[in-house]
């Protein structure tokens, strides 16, 4: 009987961890989407439809966060910088979307 009680407690803990993990993934997905949109706006991307937040995996979150921080710090971008940033974002897209 004690074993069963411990088992139920562990199951509840695992369920709570899964719920927290799902909530964290949803939060990260929202933050990733916001960062992509901020980058597109700051760079004044003409064809914004080509860079959609859903094209990016959460596995690339840290890389996109670095690009976002760099883009938000700068006021002006050369044509070559714009090209490099957009190219880098393009290389980060999920391969299943291509």
Short mmCIF file of N, CA, C and O in Angstrom, two decimals, residues 6-7 9-10 16-17 19 23 29-30 40 42-43 48 57 61 66 70 73 76-77 83-85 89-90:
data_model
loop_
_atom_site.label_atom_id
_atom_site.label_comp_id
_atom_site.label_asym_id
_atom_site.label_seq_id
_atom_site.Cartn_x
_atom_site.Cartn_y
_atom_site.Cartn_z
N UNK A 6 3.41 5.99 -3.03
CA UNK A 6 4.62 6.59 -3.59
C UNK A 6 4.53 6.64 -5.10
O UNK A 6 4.87 7.63 -5.72
N UNK A 7 4.02 5.57 -5.71
CA UNK A 7 3.87 5.52 -7.16
C UNK A 7 2.95 6.64 -7.66
O UNK A 7 3.26 7.31 -8.63
N UNK A 9 2.35 9.46 -6.17
CA UNK A 9 3.03 10.73 -5.97
C UNK A 9 4.04 10.98 -7.09
O UNK A 9 4.11 12.07 -7.63
N UNK A 10 4.78 9.98 -7.47
CA UNK A 10 5.73 10.11 -8.57
C UNK A 10 5.00 10.43 -9.86
O UNK A 10 5.41 11.28 -10.62
N UNK A 16 3.11 16.90 -13.49
CA UNK A 16 3.36 18.32 -13.27
C UNK A 16 4.56 18.77 -14.09
O UNK A 16 4.53 19.84 -14.71
N UNK A 17 5.62 17.96 -14.14
CA UNK A 17 6.80 18.31 -14.94
C UNK A 17 6.44 18.42 -16.41
O UNK A 17 6.91 19.30 -17.11
N UNK A 19 3.47 19.17 -17.66
CA UNK A 19 2.65 20.37 -17.83
C UNK A 19 3.54 21.61 -17.83
O UNK A 19 3.39 22.49 -18.68
N UNK A 23 4.12 24.21 -20.92
CA UNK A 23 3.90 25.65 -20.72
C UNK A 23 5.17 26.42 -21.08
O UNK A 23 5.10 27.48 -21.71
N UNK A 29 7.96 29.47 -27.54
CA UNK A 29 7.46 29.62 -28.91
C UNK A 29 6.97 31.05 -29.11
O UNK A 29 7.23 31.67 -30.13
N UNK A 30 6.25 31.60 -28.13
CA UNK A 30 5.77 32.98 -28.22
C UNK A 30 6.94 33.96 -28.27
O UNK A 30 6.92 34.92 -29.05
N UNK A 40 12.36 41.23 -38.24
CA UNK A 40 11.80 41.62 -39.54
C UNK A 40 11.43 43.10 -39.57
O UNK A 40 11.70 43.79 -40.55
N UNK A 42 12.65 45.58 -37.60
CA UNK A 42 13.84 46.43 -37.50
C UNK A 42 14.62 46.46 -38.81
O UNK A 42 15.13 47.51 -39.21
N UNK A 43 14.69 45.33 -39.49
CA UNK A 43 15.42 45.25 -40.75
C UNK A 43 14.57 45.73 -41.93
O UNK A 43 15.08 45.82 -43.05
N UNK A 48 8.35 39.79 -45.82
CA UNK A 48 8.26 39.21 -44.49
C UNK A 48 7.63 37.85 -44.45
O UNK A 48 7.89 37.06 -43.55
N UNK A 57 12.55 26.06 -35.49
CA UNK A 57 12.42 25.12 -34.38
C UNK A 57 12.87 25.80 -33.09
O UNK A 57 13.73 26.68 -33.10
N UNK A 61 16.38 28.44 -30.71
CA UNK A 61 16.00 29.58 -29.86
C UNK A 61 17.21 30.42 -29.47
O UNK A 61 17.20 31.65 -29.63
N UNK A 66 20.46 35.41 -30.01
CA UNK A 66 21.71 36.15 -30.25
C UNK A 66 21.56 37.13 -31.41
O UNK A 66 22.00 38.29 -31.33
N UNK A 70 21.69 41.34 -31.25
CA UNK A 70 22.59 42.10 -32.11
C UNK A 70 21.81 43.09 -32.98
O UNK A 70 22.18 44.26 -33.09
N UNK A 73 20.43 46.12 -31.03
CA UNK A 73 21.45 47.08 -30.57
C UNK A 73 21.83 48.09 -31.64
O UNK A 73 22.20 49.22 -31.33
N UNK A 76 21.61 51.19 -37.70
CA UNK A 76 21.70 51.13 -39.16
C UNK A 76 22.42 49.86 -39.59
O UNK A 76 23.30 49.37 -38.88
N UNK A 77 22.06 49.39 -40.77
CA UNK A 77 22.67 48.18 -41.32
C UNK A 77 23.08 48.43 -42.76
O UNK A 77 22.33 49.04 -43.52
N UNK A 83 21.93 41.37 -45.80
CA UNK A 83 21.98 40.12 -46.55
C UNK A 83 22.49 38.99 -45.67
O UNK A 83 21.94 37.88 -45.69
N UNK A 84 23.52 39.25 -44.88
CA UNK A 84 24.10 38.22 -44.01
C UNK A 84 23.10 37.77 -42.95
O UNK A 84 22.97 36.56 -42.68
N UNK A 85 22.38 38.71 -42.35
CA UNK A 85 21.41 38.37 -41.31
C UNK A 85 20.27 37.55 -41.89
O UNK A 85 19.88 36.52 -41.34
N UNK A 89 19.32 33.67 -41.02
CA UNK A 89 17.97 33.23 -40.62
C UNK A 89 17.46 32.14 -41.56
O UNK A 89 16.87 31.16 -41.12
N UNK A 90 17.71 32.32 -42.85
CA UNK A 90 17.29 31.31 -43.82
C UNK A 90 17.94 29.96 -43.57
O UNK A 90 17.30 28.92 -43.72
#
